[in-house]
Coordinates of C-alpha atoms in Angstrom, one line a residue:
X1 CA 74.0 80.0 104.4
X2 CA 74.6 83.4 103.0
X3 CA 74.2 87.1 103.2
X4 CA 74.4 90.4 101.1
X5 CA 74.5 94.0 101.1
X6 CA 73.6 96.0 97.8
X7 CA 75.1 99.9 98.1
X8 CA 74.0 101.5 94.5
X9 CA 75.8 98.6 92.3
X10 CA 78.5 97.7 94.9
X11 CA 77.0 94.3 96.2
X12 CA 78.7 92.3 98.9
X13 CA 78.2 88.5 99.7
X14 CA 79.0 86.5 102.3
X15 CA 79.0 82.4 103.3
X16 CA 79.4 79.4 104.6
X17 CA 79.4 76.2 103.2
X18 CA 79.0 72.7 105.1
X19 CA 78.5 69.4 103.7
X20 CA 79.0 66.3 106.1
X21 CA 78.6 63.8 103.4
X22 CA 79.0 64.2 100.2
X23 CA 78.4 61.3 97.5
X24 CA 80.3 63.2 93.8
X25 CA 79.6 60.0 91.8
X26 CA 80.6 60.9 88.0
X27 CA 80.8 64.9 88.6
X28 CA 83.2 66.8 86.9
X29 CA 84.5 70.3 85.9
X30 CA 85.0 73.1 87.5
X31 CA 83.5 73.8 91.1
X32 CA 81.3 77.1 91.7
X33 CA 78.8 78.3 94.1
X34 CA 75.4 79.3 92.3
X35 CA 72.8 81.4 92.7
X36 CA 74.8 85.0 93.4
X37 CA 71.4 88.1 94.3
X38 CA 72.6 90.1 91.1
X39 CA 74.6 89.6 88.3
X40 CA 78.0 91.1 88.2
X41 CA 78.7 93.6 85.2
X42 CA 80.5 92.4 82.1
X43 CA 83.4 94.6 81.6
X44 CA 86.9 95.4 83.2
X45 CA 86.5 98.9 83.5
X46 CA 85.3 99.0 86.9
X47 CA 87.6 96.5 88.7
X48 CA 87.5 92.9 88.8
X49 CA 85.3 90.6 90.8
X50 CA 87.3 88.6 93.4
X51 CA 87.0 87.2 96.3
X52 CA 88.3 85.7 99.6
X53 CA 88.1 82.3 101.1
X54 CA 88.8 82.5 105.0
X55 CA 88.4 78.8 106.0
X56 CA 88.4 75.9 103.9
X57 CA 88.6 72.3 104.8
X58 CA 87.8 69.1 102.5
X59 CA 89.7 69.0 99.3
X60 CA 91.8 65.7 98.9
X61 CA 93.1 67.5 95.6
X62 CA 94.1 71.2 94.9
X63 CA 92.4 73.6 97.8
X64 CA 90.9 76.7 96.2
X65 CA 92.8 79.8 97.6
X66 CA 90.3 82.5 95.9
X67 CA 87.1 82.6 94.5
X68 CA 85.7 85.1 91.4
X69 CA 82.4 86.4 90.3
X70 CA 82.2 85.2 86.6
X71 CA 81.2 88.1 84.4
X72 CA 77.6 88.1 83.1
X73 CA 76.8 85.0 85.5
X74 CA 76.0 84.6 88.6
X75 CA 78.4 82.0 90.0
X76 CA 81.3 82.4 91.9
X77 CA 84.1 79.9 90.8
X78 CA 86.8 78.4 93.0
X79 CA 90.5 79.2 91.9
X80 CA 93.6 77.1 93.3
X81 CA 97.1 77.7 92.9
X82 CA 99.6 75.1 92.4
X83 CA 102.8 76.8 92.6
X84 CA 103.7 79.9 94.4
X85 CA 104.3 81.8 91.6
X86 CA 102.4 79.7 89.6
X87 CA 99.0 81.3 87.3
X88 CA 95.6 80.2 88.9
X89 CA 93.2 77.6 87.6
X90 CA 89.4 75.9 88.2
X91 CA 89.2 74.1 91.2
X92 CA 87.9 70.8 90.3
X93 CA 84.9 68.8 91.0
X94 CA 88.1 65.7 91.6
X95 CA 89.5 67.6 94.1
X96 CA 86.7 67.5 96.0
X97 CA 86.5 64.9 99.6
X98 CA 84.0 63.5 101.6
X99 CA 83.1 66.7 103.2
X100 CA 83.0 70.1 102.5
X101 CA 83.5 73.3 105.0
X102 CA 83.9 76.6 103.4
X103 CA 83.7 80.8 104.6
X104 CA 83.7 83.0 101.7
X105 CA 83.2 86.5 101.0
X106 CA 83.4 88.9 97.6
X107 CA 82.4 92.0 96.6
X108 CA 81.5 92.8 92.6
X109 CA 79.9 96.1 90.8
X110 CA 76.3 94.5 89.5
X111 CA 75.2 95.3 86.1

């Protein structure tokens, strides 16, 4: 489940994600949550497009630490880090277990 809040172009979303069982059979690529209300804008000039994840659980691989509102989309793609001064990367349909639980919110400037 989900929830937003649009102020002028400043939208904030909100959610959780649960999944008890989860079969991924030959998925792959990078893992996003779809569907976003609006779409963010496409440019840098007015900030970028990130995101928080406050409680994750159910990665047997790399554990997403951020998530980011892809310009011109609207998905919001998971992001791990591997190192602690590492560069970030796709989270990875492979990473994913069994089960999935997942809070996340973001805020972006719709186009």
């Amino acid at each position: 489940g989900g929830l937003y809040t649009k102020i002028g172009r400043v939208v904030h979303v909100q959610g959780a994600i649960r999944v008890s069982s989860l079969t991924m059979g030959s998925a792959a690529g990078d893992v996003y949550i779809g569907a976003l209300p609006f779409t963010p804008v496409n440019t840098t000039t007015e900030g970028d497009l990130n995101g928080i994840i406050s409680k994750i659980t159910g990665f047997a691989g790399e554990v997403p630490i951020a998530i980011h509102a892809d310009r011109n989309t609207t998905v919001l793609t998971l992001y791990f880090r591997a190192d602690s001064d590492g560069v970030t990367a796709a989270t990875q349909a492979a990473d994913i277990d069994a089960s999935v639980a997942m809070n996340f919110s973001a805020t972006f400037i719709a186009a």
